Every structure is written in C-alpha cells, then in structure tokens.
Amino acid sequence: MTDANPIIPHLIASSTSWIEGEAVRQLEHTARLPGMRAAVGLPDLHPGKGYPIGAAFLSERIYPALVGNDIGCGMALWQTDLTARRFKPERAAERLSGLEGAWDGDLAAWRADWKLEPTAFDRALGTIGGGNHFAEIQQLEQVFDAPALAALGLDTEHLCLLVHSGSRGLGEAILRAQVDQWGHAGLDPHTAEADAYRLAHDHALRWAEANRALIAQRLLTALGAEAEQRLAVWHNGVESVAWYDERLWLHRKGAAPADRGPLVIPGSRGALSYLVAPMGDGAINLRSLAHGAGRKWKRGEARARLSGRQRPEDLALTALGGRVICEDKDLLYDEAPESYKGIERVISDLTEAGLCQVLATLRPVLTYKMRRSEQSHRTGRIHQRRMRQD
DNA sequence: ATGTTC
C-alpha cells in the first residue's frame, strides 16, 4: 500500500559521498507510505530492516515500524571529575566489568526517580546491549568555540563520558506487539490505538534515558568517579510537531534532533566524535542531523572481510590510541572502525549544507562494549567447539 | 536493534 503521488525525498549528502543504493531505495519506498509529507536522508544514511537508518520522516500518520525496535535510543554526555592528565586507561579497563548483568541497586527507587512503571525488562536497566551501543570515556581534543563549550559546562581538563544505548527488550516488545496487531500499516493519530502506542513509546523514551543514566552511574562507580550530565538526545522516536499551520508526526530513525541545542555526533571507535550546534530553521533537514558515522558494512559481514588482516587483539587498540573492551569477537569486528563510513565526511556534508557548526572534537580514550563473565566465557568456548564439529 | 539461539 503506497501513495500514488509520492513526495520526493531529500538527500543531504555531497555528490561524492558514498550512499548505498539499497538505502536510497528504502528512502524512496518509505516516502511512498500513505500520509507521508516529507522525507530526508542524512549523510549517515544506510539500509535498515525495510526502512533506512539515518533518516527523518514527516507524516500525517504514526508509523511504529519506522521508529523501529530501539525506541528512545540516543546519546547522553557527562563531564566527569576524572582529569585527562591523571587517567590511566589500562587501569580503568581492569576495573570495568559486569555491566552486562542486572544492577544490584534499588530498582524501585530508580524507577520512581524517572517516573517509570515496572516492566518485564527491568533487569536490563543499566545494561548497554549490543550493536553499536557503547559507553566511552572521551577527551576534548580541539575546541573551536570556547565560549559555547564553557556555556555547556564542559572543559578540556576533565574527561567526558558518552553513553549510547536504548530501551533494550522493552522497545522491541512494544514494536512486536504493534506489528503483530497492525502490521506496517501505520496508525491514524486520532484513535485509541495511536494513543496506546504513544503512551508505550513515551514510556520507552524515559526508560531508555534512565537506562543511559544508570549505565553511566555503574561505570562511574566502578571507576570511583563522579559526573554531571551535560547533553542528552534520543535519535529513534516519533513526536507531534507544529509544522507551519499543521500538526504532523516527525519520525526520527537514527536521526538526531536539531531543535534541542548542541549534541555529540559520534564517530567510530577509531575516529573523533563531534560536538556540534545545529543551525538553520530545520525546514530542509526536518529538524534533524546525522546520528553517527553510518554503517558501511552490514552486521555479520565485517569479520570475514577483516579477520585476515586484523586480529581481535589488533582491534582492542585503535588508530587514535583508544582502548576497546569488547569480548564478543563478532561484535568487535562488526563495530570496528572499518565497518563504518568516515565521520569527517558526514560532518562536512552537514556543515556545508549549513545545518550545524562544529564546537569541538572529542577523542575516544576507553570504549566499553561488553565483557564476558567467566561462566558465559566457558559456555561460549564449548559452543564454538561444537559448532566447528558440525 | 533484540532476556538475539533452535
């Protein structure tokens, strides 16, 4: 079911930027959905499961499948009290483990602080998850706008912590219930069904935000550090927006909001991240910016392509000198810098289009993705041995 | 992306 008179999607990328054909086809297909009013592909556009990632869509209807399973996924930045001069990455790495398991703190109090209802997925509160999610200690590298940095409460002496995670199994369950009941048809916003989805969606936004805060707290506790949150955005979600004289629904799928002040657009583990200030009125970019470098290779593809030239231990230390904790080999390869496009081009596409300016860059120092417990480590080896025999 | 795996 597609619209007879589709709107023309706008792609924000210079002519020499490489965008996968499949991603553009998905963008065009999505632009044909009924009620679609505008569609934009950002420079990190890449193929997703039916719908592209790195895109924003303005529509008369609400499309849960367009938001995807990781409702509320986003980035939050803290300034820590760790000083860059004294920080010892190798010692810090030794202290970081166990963030995959359930938090042993007072979950009820945490839920109350964040106005969360109990869910069947609360054991995952405070866990990073897989895919491109991470918690990363970063150091401000180059400052282009010192007053803006000071206004944000950031300084170059202290290390930052950037957390990228989402709503884990909760968002997945919300999407699955929608697709089971309604397929991909989308919801009329003036219905009880739409109200029910919005309620669950908005709860997942808060859950995801609370998750990022608890991840930060657990990591900082392990390091004996304290921090204050400076920036927080989500890049998967749908919201009601006043668009000229209409009320429409703005879907962001791997698209950062450009209407909530400065934000960090992270590169891969082997690249700088960019602290940017959005610019412009948001008309051509649907009030959205890229959410990262954008995947170049599909998940599951990287290990075969890379393992001949890079061993897992090579990937544990990046070109910029950052350490990476990731004891899942497939994940380590999938998230290797080579699996991603260059963040520099993504940022220059945005700045050349007049959509943001760079305030500062941040260098990755220590990235935590996942540590295996002793027990699951053994299980993993047994599993691998059995697979080899098959 | 996913208490991802039957």
Coordinates of N, CA and C in Angstrom, one line a residue, chain A residues 152-382:
Chain A
L152 N 28.2 25.2 28.0 CA 27.7 23.9 28.2 C 28.2 23.2 29.5
G153 N 29.1 23.8 30.1 CA 29.7 23.2 31.3 C 30.7 22.2 31.0
L154 N 31.4 22.4 29.9 CA 32.5 21.4 29.6 C 33.8 22.1 29.6
D155 N 34.9 21.4 30.0 CA 36.2 21.9 29.9 C 37.2 20.8 29.5
T156 N 38.3 21.2 29.0 CA 39.3 20.3 28.4 C 40.1 19.5 29.4
E157 N 40.1 20.0 30.7 CA 40.8 19.3 31.7 C 40.2 17.9 32.1
H158 N 38.9 17.9 32.1 CA 38.2 16.7 32.6 C 37.7 15.9 31.4
L159 N 37.7 14.6 31.7 CA 37.2 13.6 30.7 C 35.7 13.6 30.6
C160 N 35.2 13.3 29.5 CA 33.7 13.1 29.3 C 33.4 11.7 29.2
L161 N 32.1 11.4 29.4 CA 31.6 10.0 29.2 C 30.4 10.1 28.3
L162 N 30.5 9.4 27.2 CA 29.4 9.4 26.2 C 28.7 8.0 26.3
V163 N 27.4 8.0 26.5 CA 26.7 6.7 26.5 C 25.7 6.6 25.4
H164 N 25.8 5.6 24.6 CA 24.9 5.3 23.5 C 24.1 4.0 23.8
S165 N 22.9 4.1 24.1 CA 22.1 2.9 24.4 C 20.6 3.2 24.2
G166 N 19.8 2.2 24.4 CA 18.3 2.5 24.2 C 17.5 1.7 25.1
S167 N 16.3 1.3 24.6 CA 15.3 0.7 25.5 C 15.4 -0.8 25.5
R168 N 16.4 -1.4 25.0 CA 16.7 -2.9 25.1 C 15.4 -3.7 24.8
G169 N 15.1 -4.7 25.6 CA 14.0 -5.6 25.2 C 12.6 -4.9 25.3
L170 N 12.5 -3.8 26.0 CA 11.2 -3.1 26.2 C 10.7 -2.5 24.8
G171 N 11.6 -1.8 24.1 CA 11.2 -1.2 22.9 C 10.9 -2.3 21.8
E172 N 11.7 -3.3 21.9 CA 11.5 -4.5 21.0 C 10.1 -5.1 21.2
A173 N 9.7 -5.2 22.4 CA 8.4 -5.8 22.7 C 7.2 -4.9 22.3
I174 N 7.4 -3.6 22.5 CA 6.4 -2.6 22.1 C 6.2 -2.7 20.5
L175 N 7.3 -2.7 19.8 CA 7.2 -2.8 18.3 C 6.6 -4.1 17.9
R176 N 7.0 -5.2 18.5 CA 6.5 -6.5 18.1 C 5.0 -6.6 18.3
A177 N 4.5 -6.0 19.4 CA 3.0 -6.0 19.7 C 2.3 -5.2 18.6
Q178 N 2.9 -4.1 18.2 CA 2.3 -3.3 17.2 C 2.2 -4.0 15.8
V179 N 3.4 -4.6 15.4 CA 3.4 -5.3 14.1 C 2.5 -6.5 14.1
D180 N 2.5 -7.2 15.3 CA 1.6 -8.4 15.4 C 0.2 -8.0 15.1
Q181 N -0.2 -6.9 15.7 CA -1.6 -6.5 15.6 C -2.0 -5.7 14.3
W182 N -1.1 -4.8 13.9 CA -1.5 -3.9 12.8 C -0.5 -4.0 11.6
G183 N 0.4 -4.9 11.6 CA 1.4 -5.0 10.5 C 2.2 -3.7 10.4
H184 N 2.4 -3.2 9.2 CA 3.2 -2.0 9.0 C 2.3 -0.8 8.5
A185 N 1.0 -1.0 8.7 CA 0.1 0.0 8.1 C 0.2 1.4 8.7
G186 N 0.7 1.5 9.9 CA 0.7 2.8 10.5 C -0.6 3.1 11.2
L187 N -0.6 4.1 12.1 CA -1.8 4.4 12.9 C -2.4 5.8 12.6
D188 N -3.7 5.8 12.5 CA -4.4 7.1 12.5 C -4.2 7.8 13.9
P189 N -3.6 9.0 13.9 CA -3.3 9.6 15.2 C -4.5 9.8 16.1
H190 N -5.7 9.9 15.4 CA -6.9 10.2 16.2 C -7.6 9.0 16.6
T191 N -6.9 8.0 17.1 CA -7.5 6.7 17.5 C -7.0 6.3 18.9
A192 N -7.7 5.4 19.5 CA -7.2 4.8 20.8 C -6.0 4.0 20.6
E193 N -5.9 3.4 19.4 CA -4.7 2.5 19.2 C -3.4 3.4 19.1
A194 N -3.6 4.6 18.5 CA -2.4 5.5 18.4 C -2.1 6.0 19.8
D195 N -3.1 6.3 20.6 CA -2.9 6.8 22.0 C -2.1 5.7 22.8
A196 N -2.5 4.5 22.6 CA -1.8 3.4 23.3 C -0.4 3.2 22.9
Y197 N -0.1 3.4 21.6 CA 1.3 3.3 21.2 C 2.1 4.5 21.7
R198 N 1.5 5.7 21.6 CA 2.2 6.8 22.1 C 2.6 6.7 23.6
L199 N 1.7 6.2 24.3 CA 1.9 6.0 25.8 C 3.1 5.1 26.0
A200 N 3.0 3.9 25.3 CA 4.1 2.9 25.4 C 5.4 3.5 24.9
H201 N 5.4 4.2 23.8 CA 6.5 4.8 23.2 C 7.2 5.9 24.1
D202 N 6.3 6.7 24.7 CA 6.9 7.8 25.5 C 7.5 7.2 26.8
H203 N 6.9 6.1 27.3 CA 7.4 5.4 28.4 C 8.8 4.8 28.1
A204 N 8.9 4.3 26.9 CA 10.2 3.7 26.4 C 11.2 4.8 26.3
L205 N 10.8 6.0 25.9 CA 11.8 7.1 25.8 C 12.4 7.4 27.2
R206 N 11.5 7.4 28.2 CA 12.0 7.7 29.6 C 12.9 6.5 30.1
W207 N 12.4 5.3 29.8 CA 13.1 4.1 30.2 C 14.6 4.1 29.6
A208 N 14.6 4.5 28.3 CA 15.9 4.5 27.6 C 16.8 5.6 28.2
E209 N 16.2 6.7 28.6 CA 17.0 7.8 29.2 C 17.5 7.4 30.6
A210 N 16.6 6.7 31.3 CA 17.0 6.2 32.6 C 18.1 5.1 32.5
N211 N 18.0 4.3 31.4 CA 19.0 3.3 31.2 C 20.4 3.9 31.0
R212 N 20.4 5.0 30.1 CA 21.7 5.6 29.9 C 22.3 6.2 31.2
A213 N 21.4 6.8 32.0 CA 21.9 7.4 33.3 C 22.4 6.3 34.2
L214 N 21.8 5.1 34.2 CA 22.2 4.1 35.1 C 23.5 3.4 34.6
I215 N 23.6 3.3 33.3 CA 24.9 2.8 32.7 C 26.0 3.7 33.2
A216 N 25.8 5.0 33.1 CA 26.8 6.0 33.4 C 27.1 5.8 34.9
Q217 N 26.1 5.7 35.7 CA 26.3 5.6 37.2 C 27.1 4.3 37.5
R218 N 26.8 3.2 36.9 CA 27.5 2.0 37.2 C 29.0 2.1 36.8
L219 N 29.2 2.6 35.6 CA 30.6 2.7 35.1 C 31.4 3.7 35.9
L220 N 30.8 4.8 36.3 CA 31.5 5.8 37.1 C 31.8 5.2 38.5
T221 N 30.8 4.5 39.1 CA 31.1 3.8 40.4 C 32.3 2.9 40.3
A222 N 32.3 2.1 39.2 CA 33.4 1.2 39.0 C 34.8 1.9 39.0
L223 N 34.8 3.1 38.5 CA 36.0 3.9 38.3 C 36.2 4.8 39.5
G224 N 35.3 4.8 40.5 CA 35.4 5.7 41.6 C 35.3 7.2 41.2
A225 N 34.5 7.5 40.2 CA 34.4 8.8 39.7 C 33.0 9.4 39.8
E226 N 32.9 10.7 39.7 CA 31.5 11.3 39.7 C 31.4 12.1 38.4
A227 N 30.2 12.5 38.1 CA 30.0 13.2 36.8 C 28.6 13.9 36.9
E228 N 28.5 14.9 36.0 CA 27.2 15.6 35.8 C 26.8 15.5 34.3
Q229 N 25.6 15.3 34.1 CA 25.1 15.2 32.7 C 25.1 16.5 32.1
R230 N 25.6 16.6 30.8 CA 25.6 17.9 30.1 C 24.7 17.9 28.9
L231 N 24.6 16.8 28.2 CA 23.8 16.8 27.0 C 23.0 15.4 27.0
A232 N 21.9 15.5 26.4 CA 21.1 14.2 26.2 C 20.1 14.4 25.1
V233 N 20.3 13.5 24.1 CA 19.3 13.4 23.0 C 18.9 12.0 22.7
W234 N 17.8 11.8 22.1 CA 17.5 10.5 21.6 C 17.4 10.6 20.1
H235 N 17.6 9.5 19.3 CA 17.6 9.6 17.9 C 16.7 8.6 17.2
N236 N 15.9 7.8 18.0 CA 14.9 7.0 17.5 C 13.6 7.3 18.2
G237 N 12.6 7.9 17.5 CA 11.3 8.2 18.1 C 10.4 8.9 17.1
V238 N 9.2 9.1 17.6 CA 8.2 9.9 16.8 C 7.6 10.9 17.8
E239 N 7.4 12.2 17.3 CA 6.8 13.2 18.1 C 5.8 14.0 17.3
S240 N 4.8 14.6 18.0 CA 3.9 15.5 17.4 C 4.6 16.9 17.2
V241 N 4.5 17.4 16.0 CA 5.2 18.7 15.8 C 4.2 19.7 15.1
A242 N 4.3 21.0 15.5 CA 3.6 22.0 14.7 C 4.5 22.3 13.5
W243 N 3.9 22.1 12.3 CA 4.7 22.3 11.1 C 3.9 23.3 10.2
Y244 N 4.4 24.5 10.2 CA 3.6 25.6 9.6 C 2.3 25.7 10.4
D245 N 1.2 25.5 9.6 CA -0.1 25.6 10.4 C -0.8 24.3 10.6
E246 N 0.1 23.2 10.6 CA -0.5 21.9 10.7 C 0.2 21.2 11.9
R247 N -0.5 20.1 12.4 CA 0.1 19.2 13.4 C 0.4 17.9 12.7
L248 N 1.7 17.6 12.6 CA 2.1 16.4 11.9 C 3.0 15.5 12.8
W249 N 3.5 14.4 12.3 CA 4.2 13.4 13.2 C 5.6 13.3 12.6
L250 N 6.6 13.7 13.4 CA 8.0 13.6 12.9 C 8.7 12.4 13.5
H251 N 9.0 11.5 12.5 CA 9.7 10.2 12.9 C 11.2 10.4 12.7
R252 N 11.9 10.0 13.7 CA 13.4 10.0 13.5 C 13.9 8.6 13.7
K253 N 14.6 8.1 12.7 CA 15.2 6.8 12.7 C 16.7 6.9 12.5
G254 N 17.4 6.9 13.6 CA 18.9 7.1 13.5 C 19.1 8.6 13.0
A255 N 18.3 9.5 13.6 CA 18.4 10.9 13.2 C 18.4 11.7 14.5
A256 N 19.4 12.5 14.8 CA 19.5 13.3 16.0 C 18.6 14.6 15.9
P257 N 18.0 15.0 16.9 CA 17.2 16.2 16.9 C 18.0 17.5 16.7
A258 N 17.6 18.4 15.8 CA 18.3 19.6 15.5 C 17.6 20.8 16.2
D259 N 16.7 20.5 17.0 CA 15.9 21.6 17.6 C 16.0 21.6 19.2
R260 N 17.1 21.0 19.7 CA 17.2 20.9 21.1 C 18.6 21.3 21.6
G261 N 19.3 22.1 20.8 CA 20.6 22.6 21.2 C 21.7 21.7 20.8
P262 N 22.9 21.9 21.3 CA 24.1 21.2 20.9 C 24.0 19.7 21.2
L263 N 24.7 18.9 20.5 CA 24.7 17.4 20.7 C 26.1 16.9 20.1
V264 N 26.3 15.6 20.5 CA 27.5 14.9 20.0 C 27.1 14.0 18.9
I265 N 27.8 14.1 17.8 CA 27.7 13.1 16.7 C 28.9 12.2 16.8
P266 N 28.8 11.0 17.2 CA 30.0 10.2 17.4 C 30.5 9.5 16.1
G267 N 31.8 9.4 16.1 CA 32.5 8.6 15.0 C 32.6 7.2 15.5
S268 N 33.3 6.4 14.7 CA 33.6 5.1 15.2 C 34.6 5.1 16.3
R269 N 34.9 3.9 16.8 CA 35.9 3.8 17.9 C 37.3 4.4 17.5
G270 N 37.6 4.4 16.2 CA 38.9 4.8 15.7 C 38.8 6.2 15.2
A271 N 37.8 7.0 15.5 CA 37.7 8.3 14.9 C 37.2 9.3 16.0
L272 N 37.4 10.6 15.7 CA 36.9 11.6 16.6 C 35.4 11.6 16.6
S273 N 34.8 12.1 17.7 CA 33.4 12.5 17.8 C 33.3 14.0 17.7
Y274 N 32.1 14.5 17.3 CA 32.0 15.9 17.0 C 30.9 16.5 17.9
L275 N 31.2 17.5 18.7 CA 30.2 18.3 19.4 C 29.8 19.4 18.5
V276 N 28.5 19.4 18.1 CA 28.0 20.4 17.1 C 26.8 21.2 17.6
A277 N 26.7 22.4 17.1 CA 25.5 23.2 17.4 C 24.6 23.2 16.1
P278 N 23.4 22.8 16.2 CA 22.5 22.8 15.0 C 22.3 24.2 14.5
M279 N 22.1 24.4 13.2 CA 21.8 25.7 12.6 C 20.7 25.6 11.6
G280 N 20.1 26.7 11.3 CA 19.0 26.7 10.3 C 17.7 26.5 11.0
D281 N 16.6 26.7 10.1 CA 15.2 26.6 10.7 C 14.7 25.2 10.7
G282 N 15.5 24.2 10.2 CA 15.0 22.8 10.2 C 14.1 22.4 9.1
A283 N 13.8 23.3 8.1 CA 12.9 23.0 7.1 C 13.4 21.9 6.1
I284 N 14.6 22.1 5.7 CA 15.1 21.1 4.7 C 15.6 19.8 5.3
N285 N 16.0 19.8 6.6 CA 16.5 18.6 7.3 C 15.5 18.0 8.3
L286 N 14.3 18.5 8.2 CA 13.2 18.1 9.2 C 13.8 18.1 10.6
R287 N 14.4 19.2 10.9 CA 14.9 19.5 12.3 C 15.7 18.3 12.8
S288 N 16.5 17.7 11.9 CA 17.3 16.5 12.3 C 18.7 16.6 11.7
L289 N 19.6 15.9 12.4 CA 21.0 15.8 11.9 C 21.4 14.3 12.0
A290 N 22.6 14.0 11.4 CA 23.1 12.6 11.4 C 23.3 12.2 12.9
H291 N 23.2 10.9 13.1 CA 23.3 10.4 14.5 C 24.7 9.7 14.7
G292 N 25.5 9.6 13.6 CA 26.8 9.0 13.8 C 27.4 8.9 12.4
A293 N 28.4 8.0 12.3 CA 29.1 7.9 11.0 C 28.3 7.1 10.0
G294 N 27.5 6.2 10.4 CA 26.7 5.4 9.5 C 27.5 4.1 9.1
R295 N 26.8 3.0 9.2 CA 27.4 1.7 8.9 C 27.7 1.6 7.4
K296 N 28.9 1.1 7.1 CA 29.3 0.8 5.7 C 29.1 -0.6 5.4
W297 N 29.4 -1.5 6.3 CA 29.2 -3.0 6.1 C 28.1 -3.4 7.0
K298 N 27.2 -4.3 6.4 CA 26.1 -4.9 7.2 C 26.6 -5.7 8.4
R299 N 25.8 -5.8 9.4 CA 26.1 -6.6 10.5 C 26.4 -8.0 10.1
G300 N 27.4 -8.6 10.7 CA 27.7 -10.0 10.4 C 28.7 -10.2 9.2
E301 N 29.0 -9.1 8.5 CA 29.8 -9.1 7.3 C 31.2 -8.8 7.6
A302 N 31.5 -8.1 8.7 CA 32.8 -7.5 8.9 C 33.9 -8.5 9.2
R303 N 33.5 -9.6 10.0 CA 34.5 -10.5 10.5 C 35.2 -11.2 9.3
A304 N 34.4 -11.6 8.3 CA 35.0 -12.3 7.2 C 35.9 -11.3 6.4
R305 N 35.5 -10.1 6.3 CA 36.2 -9.1 5.5 C 37.5 -8.7 6.2
L306 N 37.5 -8.7 7.5 CA 38.6 -8.0 8.2 C 39.6 -9.0 8.9
S307 N 39.1 -10.2 9.2 CA 39.9 -11.1 10.1 C 41.2 -11.5 9.5
G308 N 41.3 -11.5 8.2 CA 42.6 -11.8 7.5 C 43.7 -10.8 7.8
R309 N 43.3 -9.5 8.0 CA 44.3 -8.5 8.2 C 44.4 -8.0 9.6
Q310 N 43.3 -8.2 10.4 CA 43.3 -7.7 11.7 C 42.8 -8.7 12.7
R311 N 43.6 -9.0 13.7 CA 43.2 -9.9 14.8 C 42.4 -9.2 15.8
P312 N 41.7 -9.9 16.6 CA 40.9 -9.2 17.7 C 41.8 -8.3 18.6
E313 N 43.0 -8.8 18.9 CA 43.8 -8.0 19.8 C 44.3 -6.7 19.1
D314 N 44.3 -6.7 17.7 CA 44.7 -5.5 17.0 C 43.6 -4.5 17.1
L315 N 42.3 -5.0 17.2 CA 41.2 -4.1 17.3 C 41.0 -3.5 18.7
A316 N 41.7 -4.1 19.6 CA 41.5 -3.6 21.0 C 42.2 -2.3 21.2
L317 N 43.1 -1.9 20.3 CA 43.7 -0.6 20.4 C 43.5 0.1 19.0
T318 N 42.9 1.3 19.0 CA 42.6 1.9 17.8 C 43.7 2.8 17.3
A319 N 43.5 3.3 16.0 CA 44.5 4.2 15.4 C 44.7 5.5 16.2
L320 N 43.6 5.9 17.0 CA 43.8 7.1 17.8 C 44.3 6.8 19.2
G321 N 44.6 5.6 19.4 CA 45.2 5.2 20.7 C 44.1 4.8 21.8
G322 N 42.9 4.8 21.4 CA 41.8 4.4 22.3 C 41.8 2.9 22.5
R323 N 41.4 2.5 23.8 CA 41.3 1.1 24.1 C 39.8 0.7 24.0
V324 N 39.6 -0.5 23.5 CA 38.2 -1.0 23.3 C 38.0 -2.3 24.1
I325 N 37.1 -2.4 25.0 CA 36.7 -3.6 25.7 C 35.5 -4.2 25.0
C326 N 35.7 -5.3 24.3 CA 34.6 -6.0 23.6 C 35.0 -7.4 23.5
E327 N 34.5 -8.3 24.3 CA 34.9 -9.7 24.3 C 34.1 -10.6 23.5
D328 N 33.2 -10.0 22.7 CA 32.5 -10.8 21.7 C 33.1 -10.5 20.3
K329 N 33.7 -11.5 19.7 CA 34.5 -11.3 18.5 C 33.7 -10.7 17.3
D330 N 32.5 -11.3 17.1 CA 31.7 -10.9 16.0 C 31.3 -9.4 16.2
L331 N 31.0 -9.1 17.4 CA 30.6 -7.7 17.7 C 31.8 -6.8 17.5
L332 N 33.0 -7.2 18.0 CA 34.2 -6.4 17.8 C 34.5 -6.1 16.4
Y333 N 34.3 -7.1 15.5 CA 34.6 -6.8 14.1 C 33.4 -6.0 13.5
D334 N 32.2 -6.3 13.8 CA 31.1 -5.5 13.3 C 31.2 -4.0 13.7
E335 N 31.8 -3.8 14.8 CA 31.9 -2.4 15.3 C 33.3 -1.8 15.1
A336 N 34.1 -2.5 14.3 CA 35.5 -2.0 14.0 C 35.3 -0.7 13.2
P337 N 36.3 0.2 13.3 CA 36.2 1.5 12.5 C 36.0 1.2 11.0
E338 N 36.6 0.1 10.5 CA 36.4 -0.2 9.1 C 35.0 -0.5 8.7
S339 N 34.1 -0.9 9.6 CA 32.7 -1.2 9.3 C 31.9 0.0 9.1
Y340 N 32.5 1.2 9.4 CA 31.7 2.5 9.4 C 32.3 3.4 8.3
K341 N 31.4 4.3 7.9 CA 31.9 5.3 7.0 C 32.7 6.4 7.8
G342 N 33.4 7.2 7.1 CA 34.2 8.2 7.8 C 33.3 9.3 8.4
I343 N 33.4 9.6 9.7 CA 32.6 10.7 10.3 C 33.0 12.0 9.7
E344 N 34.2 12.2 9.2 CA 34.6 13.5 8.8 C 33.7 14.0 7.6
R345 N 33.4 13.1 6.7 CA 32.6 13.4 5.6 C 31.2 13.7 6.0
V346 N 30.7 12.9 6.9 CA 29.3 13.1 7.4 C 29.2 14.5 8.0
I347 N 30.2 14.9 8.8 CA 30.1 16.2 9.4 C 30.3 17.3 8.3
S348 N 31.2 17.1 7.4 CA 31.4 18.2 6.4 C 30.1 18.3 5.5
D349 N 29.5 17.2 5.2 CA 28.2 17.3 4.5 C 27.2 18.2 5.2
L350 N 27.2 18.0 6.5 CA 26.2 18.8 7.4 C 26.6 20.2 7.4
T351 N 27.9 20.5 7.6 CA 28.3 21.9 7.8 C 28.2 22.6 6.4
E352 N 28.5 21.9 5.3 CA 28.5 22.6 4.0 C 27.0 22.9 3.6
A353 N 26.1 22.1 4.2 CA 24.7 22.4 3.9 C 24.1 23.4 4.9
G354 N 25.0 23.9 5.8 CA 24.6 25.0 6.7 C 23.7 24.5 7.8
L355 N 23.8 23.2 8.1 CA 22.9 22.6 9.1 C 23.5 22.6 10.6
C356 N 24.8 22.7 10.7 CA 25.4 22.8 12.0 C 26.8 23.4 11.9
Q357 N 27.3 23.8 13.1 CA 28.7 24.1 13.1 C 29.4 23.3 14.2
V358 N 30.7 23.0 14.0 CA 31.4 22.2 15.0 C 31.9 23.1 16.1
L359 N 31.6 22.7 17.3 CA 32.1 23.4 18.5 C 33.4 22.9 19.0
A360 N 33.5 21.5 18.9 CA 34.7 20.9 19.4 C 34.7 19.4 19.0
T361 N 35.9 18.8 19.0 CA 36.0 17.4 18.7 C 36.4 16.7 20.0
L362 N 36.1 15.4 20.1 CA 36.4 14.5 21.2 C 37.1 13.3 20.7
R363 N 38.1 12.9 21.5 CA 38.9 11.7 21.1 C 38.5 10.5 22.1
P364 N 38.3 9.4 21.5 CA 37.9 8.2 22.3 C 39.2 7.7 23.1
V365 N 39.0 7.5 24.4 CA 40.1 7.1 25.2 C 39.9 5.6 25.7
L366 N 38.7 5.3 26.1 CA 38.4 3.9 26.5 C 36.9 3.6 26.2
T367 N 36.7 2.6 25.4 CA 35.3 2.2 25.0 C 34.9 0.9 25.6
Y368 N 33.8 0.9 26.3 CA 33.3 -0.3 26.9 C 32.1 -0.8 26.1
K369 N 32.2 -2.0 25.6 CA 31.1 -2.5 24.9 C 30.5 -3.8 25.6
M370 N 31.4 -4.8 25.8 CA 30.9 -5.9 26.5 C 32.1 -6.8 27.0
R371 N 31.9 -7.3 28.3 CA 32.8 -8.1 28.9 C 32.0 -9.4 29.1
R372 N 32.7 -10.6 28.9 CA 32.1 -11.8 29.2 C 32.4 -12.2 30.6
S373 N 31.4 -12.8 31.3 CA 31.6 -13.3 32.7 C 32.4 -14.6 32.5
E374 N 33.0 -15.1 33.5 CA 33.7 -16.4 33.5 C 32.8 -17.5 33.0
Q375 N 31.6 -17.5 33.5 CA 30.7 -18.6 33.1 C 30.3 -18.6 31.7
S376 N 29.9 -17.4 31.2 CA 29.5 -17.3 29.8 C 30.7 -17.5 28.8
H377 N 31.9 -17.1 29.3 CA 33.1 -17.3 28.5 C 33.3 -18.8 28.2
R378 N 33.2 -19.6 29.3 CA 33.4 -21.0 29.2 C 32.3 -21.6 28.2
T379 N 31.0 -21.2 28.5 CA 29.9 -21.7 27.6 C 30.2 -21.3 26.2
G380 N 30.7 -20.1 25.9 CA 31.0 -19.7 24.6 C 32.0 -20.6 23.9
R381 N 33.0 -21.0 24.6 CA 34.1 -21.8 24.0 C 33.5 -23.2 23.7
I382 N 32.7 -23.8 24.6 CA 32.1 -25.1 24.4 C 31.2 -25.0 23.2

